[in-house]
Short mmCIF file of C-alpha atoms and ligand atoms in Angstrom, two decimals:
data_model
loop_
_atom_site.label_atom_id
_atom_site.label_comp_id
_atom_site.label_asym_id
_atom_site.label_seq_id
_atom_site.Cartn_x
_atom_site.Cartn_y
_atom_site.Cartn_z
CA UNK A 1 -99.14 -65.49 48.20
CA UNK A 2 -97.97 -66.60 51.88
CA UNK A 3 -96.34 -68.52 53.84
CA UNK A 4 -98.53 -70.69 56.48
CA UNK A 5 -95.76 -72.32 58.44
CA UNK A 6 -92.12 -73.98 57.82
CA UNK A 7 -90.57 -76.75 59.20
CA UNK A 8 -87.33 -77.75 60.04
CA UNK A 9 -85.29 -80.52 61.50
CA UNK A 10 -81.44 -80.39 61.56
CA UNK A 11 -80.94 -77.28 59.38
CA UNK A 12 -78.12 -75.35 60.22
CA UNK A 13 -78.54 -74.86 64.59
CA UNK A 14 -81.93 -76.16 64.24
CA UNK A 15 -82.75 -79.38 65.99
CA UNK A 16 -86.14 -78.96 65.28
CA UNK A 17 -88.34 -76.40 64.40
CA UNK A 18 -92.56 -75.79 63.62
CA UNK A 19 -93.83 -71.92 63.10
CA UNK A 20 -97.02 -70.67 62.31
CA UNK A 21 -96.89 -67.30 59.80
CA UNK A 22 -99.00 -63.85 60.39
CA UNK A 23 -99.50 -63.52 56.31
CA UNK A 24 -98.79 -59.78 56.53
CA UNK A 25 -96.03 -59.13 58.78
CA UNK A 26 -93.48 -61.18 60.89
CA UNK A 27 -90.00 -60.66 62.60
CA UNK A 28 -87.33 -62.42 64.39
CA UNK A 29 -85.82 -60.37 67.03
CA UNK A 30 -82.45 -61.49 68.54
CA UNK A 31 -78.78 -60.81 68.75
CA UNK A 32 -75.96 -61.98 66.44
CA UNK A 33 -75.28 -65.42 65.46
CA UNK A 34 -78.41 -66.88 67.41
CA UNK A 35 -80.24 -68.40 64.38
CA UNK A 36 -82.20 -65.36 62.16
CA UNK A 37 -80.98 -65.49 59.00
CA UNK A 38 -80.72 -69.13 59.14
CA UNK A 39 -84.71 -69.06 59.28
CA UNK A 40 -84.68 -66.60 56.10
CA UNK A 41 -82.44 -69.13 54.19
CA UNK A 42 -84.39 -72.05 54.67
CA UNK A 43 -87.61 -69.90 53.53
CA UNK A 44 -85.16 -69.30 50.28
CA UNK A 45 -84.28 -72.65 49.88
CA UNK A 46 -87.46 -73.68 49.22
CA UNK A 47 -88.22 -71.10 46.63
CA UNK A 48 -84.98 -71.70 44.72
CA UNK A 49 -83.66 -74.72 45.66
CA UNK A 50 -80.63 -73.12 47.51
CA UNK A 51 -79.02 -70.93 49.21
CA UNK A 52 -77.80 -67.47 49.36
CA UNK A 53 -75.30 -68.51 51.52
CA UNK A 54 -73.71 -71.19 50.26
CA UNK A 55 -73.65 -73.63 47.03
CA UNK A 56 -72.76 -76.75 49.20
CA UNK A 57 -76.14 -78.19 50.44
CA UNK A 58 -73.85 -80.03 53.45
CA UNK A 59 -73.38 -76.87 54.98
CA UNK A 60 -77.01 -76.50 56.09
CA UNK A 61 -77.20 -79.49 57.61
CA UNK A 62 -76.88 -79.22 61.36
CA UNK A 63 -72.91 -80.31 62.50
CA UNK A 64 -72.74 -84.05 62.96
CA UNK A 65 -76.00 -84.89 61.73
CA UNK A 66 -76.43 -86.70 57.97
CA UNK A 67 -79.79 -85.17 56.75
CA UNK A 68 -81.81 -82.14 57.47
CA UNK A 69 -85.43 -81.42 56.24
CA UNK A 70 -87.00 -77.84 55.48
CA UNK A 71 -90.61 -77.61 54.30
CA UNK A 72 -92.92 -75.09 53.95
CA UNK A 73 -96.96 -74.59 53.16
CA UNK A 74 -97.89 -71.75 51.51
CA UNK A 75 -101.24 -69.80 50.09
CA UNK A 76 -101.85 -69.09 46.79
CA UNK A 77 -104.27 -67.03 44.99
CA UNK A 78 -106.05 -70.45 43.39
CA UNK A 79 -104.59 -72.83 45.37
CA UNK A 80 -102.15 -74.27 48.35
CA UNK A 81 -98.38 -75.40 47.88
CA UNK A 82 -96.31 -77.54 49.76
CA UNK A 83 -92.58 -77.81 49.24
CA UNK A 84 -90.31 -80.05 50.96
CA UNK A 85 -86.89 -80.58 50.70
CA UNK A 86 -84.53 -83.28 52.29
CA UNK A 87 -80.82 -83.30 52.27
CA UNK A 88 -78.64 -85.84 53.03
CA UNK A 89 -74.68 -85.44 53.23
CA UNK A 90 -72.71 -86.30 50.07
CA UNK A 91 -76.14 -87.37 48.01
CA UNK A 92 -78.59 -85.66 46.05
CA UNK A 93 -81.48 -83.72 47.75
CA UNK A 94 -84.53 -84.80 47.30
CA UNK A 95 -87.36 -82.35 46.74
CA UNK A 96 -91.19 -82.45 46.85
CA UNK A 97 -93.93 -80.34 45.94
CA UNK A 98 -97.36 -81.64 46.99
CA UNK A 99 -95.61 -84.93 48.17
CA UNK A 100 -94.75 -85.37 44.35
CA UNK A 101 -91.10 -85.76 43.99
CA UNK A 102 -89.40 -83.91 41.46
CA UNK A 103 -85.48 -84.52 40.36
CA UNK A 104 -84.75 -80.89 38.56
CA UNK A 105 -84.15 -78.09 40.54
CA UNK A 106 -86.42 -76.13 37.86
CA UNK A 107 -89.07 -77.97 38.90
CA UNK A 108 -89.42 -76.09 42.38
CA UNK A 109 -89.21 -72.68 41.11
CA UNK A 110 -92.19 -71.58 40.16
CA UNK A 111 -94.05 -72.64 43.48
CA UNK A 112 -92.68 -70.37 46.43
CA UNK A 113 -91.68 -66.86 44.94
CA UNK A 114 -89.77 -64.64 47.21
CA UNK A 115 -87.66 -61.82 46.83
CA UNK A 116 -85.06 -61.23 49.39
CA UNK A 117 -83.14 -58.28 50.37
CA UNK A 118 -80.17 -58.10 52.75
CA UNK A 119 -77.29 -55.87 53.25
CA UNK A 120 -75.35 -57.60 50.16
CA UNK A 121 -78.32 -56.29 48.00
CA UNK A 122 -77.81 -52.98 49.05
CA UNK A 123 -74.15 -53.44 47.29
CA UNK A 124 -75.59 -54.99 43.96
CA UNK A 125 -74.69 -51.41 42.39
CA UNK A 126 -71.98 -51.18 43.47
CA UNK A 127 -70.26 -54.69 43.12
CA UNK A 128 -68.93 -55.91 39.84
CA UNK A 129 -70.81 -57.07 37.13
CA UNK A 130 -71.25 -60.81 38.54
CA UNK A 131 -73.75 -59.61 41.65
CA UNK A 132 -76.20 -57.99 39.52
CA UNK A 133 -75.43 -61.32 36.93
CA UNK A 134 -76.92 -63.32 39.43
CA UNK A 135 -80.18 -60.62 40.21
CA UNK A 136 -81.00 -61.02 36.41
CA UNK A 137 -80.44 -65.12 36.48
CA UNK A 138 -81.95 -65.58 39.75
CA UNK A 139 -85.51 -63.79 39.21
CA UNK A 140 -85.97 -64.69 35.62
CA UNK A 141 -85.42 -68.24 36.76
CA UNK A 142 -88.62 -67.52 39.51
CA UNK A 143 -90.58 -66.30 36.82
CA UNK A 144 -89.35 -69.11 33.97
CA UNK A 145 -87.81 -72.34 35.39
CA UNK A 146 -87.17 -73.22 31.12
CA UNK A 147 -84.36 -70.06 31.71
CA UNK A 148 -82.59 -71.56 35.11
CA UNK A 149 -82.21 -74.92 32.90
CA UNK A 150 -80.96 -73.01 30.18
CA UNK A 151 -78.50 -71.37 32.24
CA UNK A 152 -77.35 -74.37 33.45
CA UNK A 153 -76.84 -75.70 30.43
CA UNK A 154 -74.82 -72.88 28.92
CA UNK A 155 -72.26 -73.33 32.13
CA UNK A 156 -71.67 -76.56 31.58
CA UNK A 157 -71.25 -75.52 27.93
CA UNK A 158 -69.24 -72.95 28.84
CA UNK A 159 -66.87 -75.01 31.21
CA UNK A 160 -66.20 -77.59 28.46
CA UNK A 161 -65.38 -75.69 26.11
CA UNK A 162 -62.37 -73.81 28.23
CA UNK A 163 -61.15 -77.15 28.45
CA UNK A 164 -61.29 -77.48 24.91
CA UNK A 165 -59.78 -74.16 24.24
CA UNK A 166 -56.82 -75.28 26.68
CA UNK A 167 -56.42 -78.59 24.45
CA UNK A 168 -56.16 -76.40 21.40
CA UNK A 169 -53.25 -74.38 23.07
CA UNK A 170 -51.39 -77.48 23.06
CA UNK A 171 -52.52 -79.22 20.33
CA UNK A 172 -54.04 -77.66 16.94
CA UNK A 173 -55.98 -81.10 15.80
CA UNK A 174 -58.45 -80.71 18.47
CA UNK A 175 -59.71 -77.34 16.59
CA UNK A 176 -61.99 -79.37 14.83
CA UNK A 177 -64.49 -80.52 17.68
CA UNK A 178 -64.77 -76.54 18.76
CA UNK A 179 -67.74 -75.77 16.34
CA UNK A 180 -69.72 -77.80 17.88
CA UNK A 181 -69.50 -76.06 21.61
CA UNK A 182 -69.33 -73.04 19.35
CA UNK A 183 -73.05 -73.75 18.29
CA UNK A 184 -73.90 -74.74 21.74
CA UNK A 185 -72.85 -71.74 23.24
CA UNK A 186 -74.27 -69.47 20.26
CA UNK A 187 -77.99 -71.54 20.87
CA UNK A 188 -78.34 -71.38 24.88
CA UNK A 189 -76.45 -67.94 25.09
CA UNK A 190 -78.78 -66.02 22.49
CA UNK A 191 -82.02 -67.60 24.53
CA UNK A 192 -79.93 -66.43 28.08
CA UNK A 193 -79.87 -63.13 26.25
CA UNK A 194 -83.40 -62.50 25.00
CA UNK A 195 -84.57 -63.25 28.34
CA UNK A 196 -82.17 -61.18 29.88
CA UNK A 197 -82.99 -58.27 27.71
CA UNK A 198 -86.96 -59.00 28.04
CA UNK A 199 -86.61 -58.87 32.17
CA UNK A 200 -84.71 -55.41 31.90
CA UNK A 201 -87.17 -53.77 29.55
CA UNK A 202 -89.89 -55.22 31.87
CA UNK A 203 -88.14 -53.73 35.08
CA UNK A 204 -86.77 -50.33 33.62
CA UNK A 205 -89.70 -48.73 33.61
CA UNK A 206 -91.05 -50.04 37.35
CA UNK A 207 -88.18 -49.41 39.01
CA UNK A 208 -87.55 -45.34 37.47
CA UNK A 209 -91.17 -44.74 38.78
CA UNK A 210 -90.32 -46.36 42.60
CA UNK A 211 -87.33 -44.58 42.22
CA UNK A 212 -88.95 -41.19 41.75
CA UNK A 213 -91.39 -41.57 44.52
CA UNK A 214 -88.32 -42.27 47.01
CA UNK A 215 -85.85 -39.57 45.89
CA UNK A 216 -89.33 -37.04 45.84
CA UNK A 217 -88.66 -36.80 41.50
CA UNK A 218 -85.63 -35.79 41.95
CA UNK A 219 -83.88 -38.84 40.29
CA UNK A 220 -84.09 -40.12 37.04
CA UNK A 221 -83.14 -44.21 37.38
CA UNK A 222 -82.59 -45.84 33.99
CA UNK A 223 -81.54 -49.15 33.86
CA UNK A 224 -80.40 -50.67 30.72
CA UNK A 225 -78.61 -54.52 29.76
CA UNK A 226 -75.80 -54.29 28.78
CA UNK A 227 -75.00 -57.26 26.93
CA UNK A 228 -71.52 -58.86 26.11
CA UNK A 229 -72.10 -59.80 22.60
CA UNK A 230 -74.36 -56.59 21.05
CA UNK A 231 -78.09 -57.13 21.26
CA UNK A 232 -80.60 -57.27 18.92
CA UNK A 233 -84.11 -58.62 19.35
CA UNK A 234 -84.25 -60.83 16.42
CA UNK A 235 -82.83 -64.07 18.14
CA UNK A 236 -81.10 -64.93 14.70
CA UNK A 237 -79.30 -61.74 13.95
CA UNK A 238 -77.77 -62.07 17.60
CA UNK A 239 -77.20 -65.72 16.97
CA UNK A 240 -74.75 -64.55 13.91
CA UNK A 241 -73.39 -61.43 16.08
CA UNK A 242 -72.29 -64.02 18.64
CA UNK A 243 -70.92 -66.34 16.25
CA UNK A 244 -69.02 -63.39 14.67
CA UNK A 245 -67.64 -61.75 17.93
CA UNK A 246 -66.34 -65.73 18.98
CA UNK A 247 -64.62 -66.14 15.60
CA UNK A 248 -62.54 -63.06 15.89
CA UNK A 249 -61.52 -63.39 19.94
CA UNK A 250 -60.45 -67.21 18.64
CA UNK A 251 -56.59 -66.58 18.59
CA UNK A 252 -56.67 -64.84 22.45
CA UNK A 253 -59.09 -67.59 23.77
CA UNK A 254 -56.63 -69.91 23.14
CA UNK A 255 -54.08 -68.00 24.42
CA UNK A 256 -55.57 -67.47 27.74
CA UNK A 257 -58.00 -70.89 27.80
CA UNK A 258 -61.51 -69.40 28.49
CA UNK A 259 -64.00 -68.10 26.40
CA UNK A 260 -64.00 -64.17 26.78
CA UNK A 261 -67.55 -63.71 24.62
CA UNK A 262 -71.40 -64.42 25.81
CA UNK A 263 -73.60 -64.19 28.26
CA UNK A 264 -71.19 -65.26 31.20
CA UNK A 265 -69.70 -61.33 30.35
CA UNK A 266 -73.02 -59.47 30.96
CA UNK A 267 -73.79 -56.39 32.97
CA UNK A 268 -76.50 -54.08 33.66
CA UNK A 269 -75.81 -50.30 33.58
CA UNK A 270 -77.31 -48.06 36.07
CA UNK A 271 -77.43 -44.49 35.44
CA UNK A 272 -79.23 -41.75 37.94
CA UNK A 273 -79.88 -38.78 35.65
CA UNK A 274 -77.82 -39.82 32.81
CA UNK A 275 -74.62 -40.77 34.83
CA UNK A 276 -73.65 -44.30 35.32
CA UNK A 277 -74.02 -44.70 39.12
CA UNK A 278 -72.10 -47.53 39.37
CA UNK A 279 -68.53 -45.76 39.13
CA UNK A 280 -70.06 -42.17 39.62
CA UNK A 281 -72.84 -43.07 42.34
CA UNK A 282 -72.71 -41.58 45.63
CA UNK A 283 -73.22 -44.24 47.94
CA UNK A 284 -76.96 -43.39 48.87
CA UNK A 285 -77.34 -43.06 45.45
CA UNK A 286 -76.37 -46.50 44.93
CA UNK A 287 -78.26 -48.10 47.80
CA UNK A 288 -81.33 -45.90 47.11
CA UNK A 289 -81.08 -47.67 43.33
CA UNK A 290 -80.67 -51.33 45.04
CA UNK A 291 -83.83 -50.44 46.93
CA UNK A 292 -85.61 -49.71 43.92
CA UNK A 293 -84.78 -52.31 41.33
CA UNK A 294 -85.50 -54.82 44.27
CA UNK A 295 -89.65 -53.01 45.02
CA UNK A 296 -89.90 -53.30 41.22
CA UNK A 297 -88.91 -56.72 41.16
CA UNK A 298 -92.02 -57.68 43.35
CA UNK A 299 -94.35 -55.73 40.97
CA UNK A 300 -92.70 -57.47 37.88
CA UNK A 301 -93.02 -61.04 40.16
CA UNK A 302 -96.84 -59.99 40.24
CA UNK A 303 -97.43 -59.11 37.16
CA UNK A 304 -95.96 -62.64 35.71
CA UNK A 305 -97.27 -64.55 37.36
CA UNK A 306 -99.92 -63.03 39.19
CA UNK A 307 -98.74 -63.50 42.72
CA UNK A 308 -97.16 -61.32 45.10
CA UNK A 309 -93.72 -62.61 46.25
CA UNK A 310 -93.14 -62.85 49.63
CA UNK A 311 -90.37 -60.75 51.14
CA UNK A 312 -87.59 -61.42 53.45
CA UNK A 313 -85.87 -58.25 54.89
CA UNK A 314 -82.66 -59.73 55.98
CA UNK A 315 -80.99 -57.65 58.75
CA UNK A 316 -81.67 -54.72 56.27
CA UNK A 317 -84.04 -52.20 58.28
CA UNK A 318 -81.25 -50.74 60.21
CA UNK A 319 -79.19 -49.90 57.16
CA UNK A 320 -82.06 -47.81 56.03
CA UNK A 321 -82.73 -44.27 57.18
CA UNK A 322 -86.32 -43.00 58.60
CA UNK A 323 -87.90 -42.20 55.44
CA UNK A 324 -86.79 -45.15 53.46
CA UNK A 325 -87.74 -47.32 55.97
CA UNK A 326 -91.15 -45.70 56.11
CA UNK A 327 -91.49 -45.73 52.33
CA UNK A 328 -90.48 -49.25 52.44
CA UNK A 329 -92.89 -50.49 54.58
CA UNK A 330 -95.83 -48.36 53.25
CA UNK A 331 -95.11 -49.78 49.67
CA UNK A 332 -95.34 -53.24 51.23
CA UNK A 333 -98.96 -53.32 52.15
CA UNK A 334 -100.04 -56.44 49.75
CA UNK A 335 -96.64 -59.21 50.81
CA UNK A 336 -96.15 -60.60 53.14
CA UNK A 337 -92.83 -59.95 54.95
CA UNK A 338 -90.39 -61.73 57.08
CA UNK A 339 -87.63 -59.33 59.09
CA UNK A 340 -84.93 -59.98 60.96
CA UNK A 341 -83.61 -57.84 62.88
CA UNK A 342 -81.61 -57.29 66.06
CA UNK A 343 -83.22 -53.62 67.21
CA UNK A 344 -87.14 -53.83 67.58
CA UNK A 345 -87.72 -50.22 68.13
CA UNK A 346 -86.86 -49.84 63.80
CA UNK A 347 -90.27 -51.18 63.42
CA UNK A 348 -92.00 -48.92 65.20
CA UNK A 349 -94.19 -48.01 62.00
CA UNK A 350 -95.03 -51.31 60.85
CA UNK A 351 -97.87 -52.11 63.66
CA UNK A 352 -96.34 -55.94 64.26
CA UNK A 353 -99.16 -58.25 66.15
CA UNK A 354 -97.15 -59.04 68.73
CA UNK A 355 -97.77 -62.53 68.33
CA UNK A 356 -95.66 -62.70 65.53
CA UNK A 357 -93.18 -61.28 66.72
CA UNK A 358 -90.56 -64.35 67.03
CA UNK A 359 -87.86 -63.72 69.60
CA UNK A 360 -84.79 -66.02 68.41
CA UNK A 361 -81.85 -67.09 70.96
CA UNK A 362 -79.53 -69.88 70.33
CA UNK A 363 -81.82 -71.80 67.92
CA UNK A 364 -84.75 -71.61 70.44
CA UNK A 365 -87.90 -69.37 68.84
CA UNK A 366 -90.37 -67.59 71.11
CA UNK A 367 -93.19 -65.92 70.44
CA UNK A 368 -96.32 -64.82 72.90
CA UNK A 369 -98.49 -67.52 71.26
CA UNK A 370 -96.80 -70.01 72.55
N1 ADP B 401 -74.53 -76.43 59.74
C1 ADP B 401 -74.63 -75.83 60.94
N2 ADP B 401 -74.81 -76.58 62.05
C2 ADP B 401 -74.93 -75.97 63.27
N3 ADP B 401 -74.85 -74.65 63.46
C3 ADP B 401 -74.67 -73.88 62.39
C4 ADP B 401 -74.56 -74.42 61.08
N4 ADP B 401 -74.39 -73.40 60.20
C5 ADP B 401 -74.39 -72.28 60.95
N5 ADP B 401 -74.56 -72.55 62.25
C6 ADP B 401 -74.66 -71.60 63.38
O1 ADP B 401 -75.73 -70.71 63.15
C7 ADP B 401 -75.43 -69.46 63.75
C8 ADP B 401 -75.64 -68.33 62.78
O2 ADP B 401 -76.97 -68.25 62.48
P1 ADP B 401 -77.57 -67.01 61.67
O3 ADP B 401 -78.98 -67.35 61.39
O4 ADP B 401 -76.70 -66.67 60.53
O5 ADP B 401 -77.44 -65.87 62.77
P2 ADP B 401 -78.19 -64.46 62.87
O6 ADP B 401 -79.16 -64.59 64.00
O7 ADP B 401 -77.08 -63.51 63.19
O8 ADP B 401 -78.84 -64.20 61.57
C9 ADP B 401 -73.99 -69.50 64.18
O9 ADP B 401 -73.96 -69.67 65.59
C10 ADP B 401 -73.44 -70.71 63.46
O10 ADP B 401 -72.41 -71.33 64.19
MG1 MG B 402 -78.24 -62.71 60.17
#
């Protein structure tokens, strides 16, 4: 799929703002702080209903204003999308697609897929256990809006029964409600898990052969879930295992008021021939591994749902060296990709009509078309 144009008006340093996409390649040239990534996150926003900056929609409204308005129109393989978004300051946003309004956030996410990948990515190895958390929960919820309400669900799940668990520490009689959250938890956990577990199978196996071709077979990625409460595929055998695993850690969640089994605990291991990269990775290593789990998450996007993602290279060219910026950009023939970047002369392979290539300086866009 592609992006045709976006739209803004009061988002972030945008007054207002109308551009017209190449559907291969297009960049945004320009120094720091001038307005580039804040172009990027409103392409996001419309995929997944926020940010990657931010969880407080008032932020990317423009200072002093009360509402801002993003929308894009985009190309499918079947048929055309439109997704609009307004937000106003201290209310809901409101969100359409196809001028339809829709009230859950689920409901946007299977309409714009993108897959972005910024300098932050290039620490998911790295970085604790929450970072690559969030790359499992945010592309499974692209590819199955049912798992981002789940999710959700289990949070708010999750939060009340802390506060339960905090009760119990000062009073025993409130023990008897916690079965209830207990089943809660158990039910939207085990389906957060299967999912989980289905998405790494899925992207083990396309991310060790990207991951060959870039470190010339000389690497062996594995990827593997590693779930809190032990897996198993049969969703009631887990179910039991959870239920199990919360009855003995009972005693210390009350003690400490938060629930220390499920889902919320998860972690992927990453190990480059056999050795678990992220304590023992070099640091190319590591980014090298980033790179690859984040090609094979546009093949897996494809091969769901049969549509290409669309790409946004966040300020991320420069942190690459030669070759992995040429195998990059050779691997990206079929998406289409947004860049930012502040040095044009990384691009040199990637034959950019010139057109689209969007100079950006202090919320003002310029291009040769215009
Ligand atoms: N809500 C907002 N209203 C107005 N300006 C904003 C808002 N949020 C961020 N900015 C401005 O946007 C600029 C940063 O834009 P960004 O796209 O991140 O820059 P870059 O070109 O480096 O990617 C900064 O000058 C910042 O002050
Ligand atoms: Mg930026």
């Amino acid at each position: 799929m592609y992006l045709k144009n976006l739209k803004l008006i009061n988002f972030r340093n945008y007054n207002q703002l109308e551009l017209e996409f190449h559907p291969k390649v297009n960049v945004f040239v320009g120094d720091n702080a001038q307005g580039k990534t804040n172009i990027v996150e409103a392409i996001y926003l419309t995929s997944m209903a926020k940010s990657f900056r931010t969880s407080k929609d008032r932020e990317l409204i423009k200072f002093d204003k009360e509402q801002a308005y993003v929308s894009v129109s985009a190309k499918k393989r079947y048929t055309d999308v439109e997704v609009a978004l307004k937000l106003t300051a201290n209310q809901k946003k409101q969100m359409k697609v196809n001028k339809v309004s829709i009230t859950k956030n689920s409901e946007i996410l299977n309409n714009i897929y993108v897959v972005i990948f910024s300098p932050e990515d290039l620490k998911l190895i790295k970085e604790g256990p929450s970072e690559r958390r969030k790359f499992m929960d945010n592309e499974i919820s692209q590819m199955k809006p049912s798992y981002y309400h789940n999710l959700s669900q289990y949070q708010k799940v999750l939060l009340q029964r802390n506060h339960l668990l905090k009760k119990i520490y000062r009073d025993e009689k409130y023990k008897d409600t916690l079965d209830i959250w207990n089943e809660k938890l158990i039910e939207l956990g085990s389906k957060i898990m299967m999912e989980r577990s289905k998405f790494i199978t899925r992207i083990s196996p396309l991310s060790r052969l990207i991951h060959r071709k870039i470190t010339e077979n000389k690497e062996n990625l594995e990827v593997k879930y590693a779930s809190n409460v032990p897996f198993d595929d049969d969703i009631e055998v887990l179910k039991s295992t959870f239920r199990k695993k919360l009855e003995e850690s009972l005693s210390v969640e009350i003690k400490r008021g938060t629930t220390t089994v499920g889902p919320h605990k998860d972690d992927i291991g990453v190990f480059v021939n056999k050795i678990d990269i992220r304590s023992f990775g070099s640091q190319g290593q590591q980014r090298t591994s980033a790179l690859s789990l984040k090609l094979a998450e546009i093949e897996l996007v494809k091969a769901e749902t049969s549509e290409y993602p669309i790409l946004l290279l966040d300020d991320v060219m420069s942190e690459l060296d030669i070759n992995r910026q040429k195998f990059l950009i050779k691997s990206l023939r079929d998406v289409q990709l947004f860049i930012t970047t502040t040095e044009i002369h990384c691009l040199d392979e990637l034959n950019v009509e010139s057109e689209y290539i969007f100079k950006v300086h202090e919320a003002t866009v310029t291009n040769k078309k215009y």
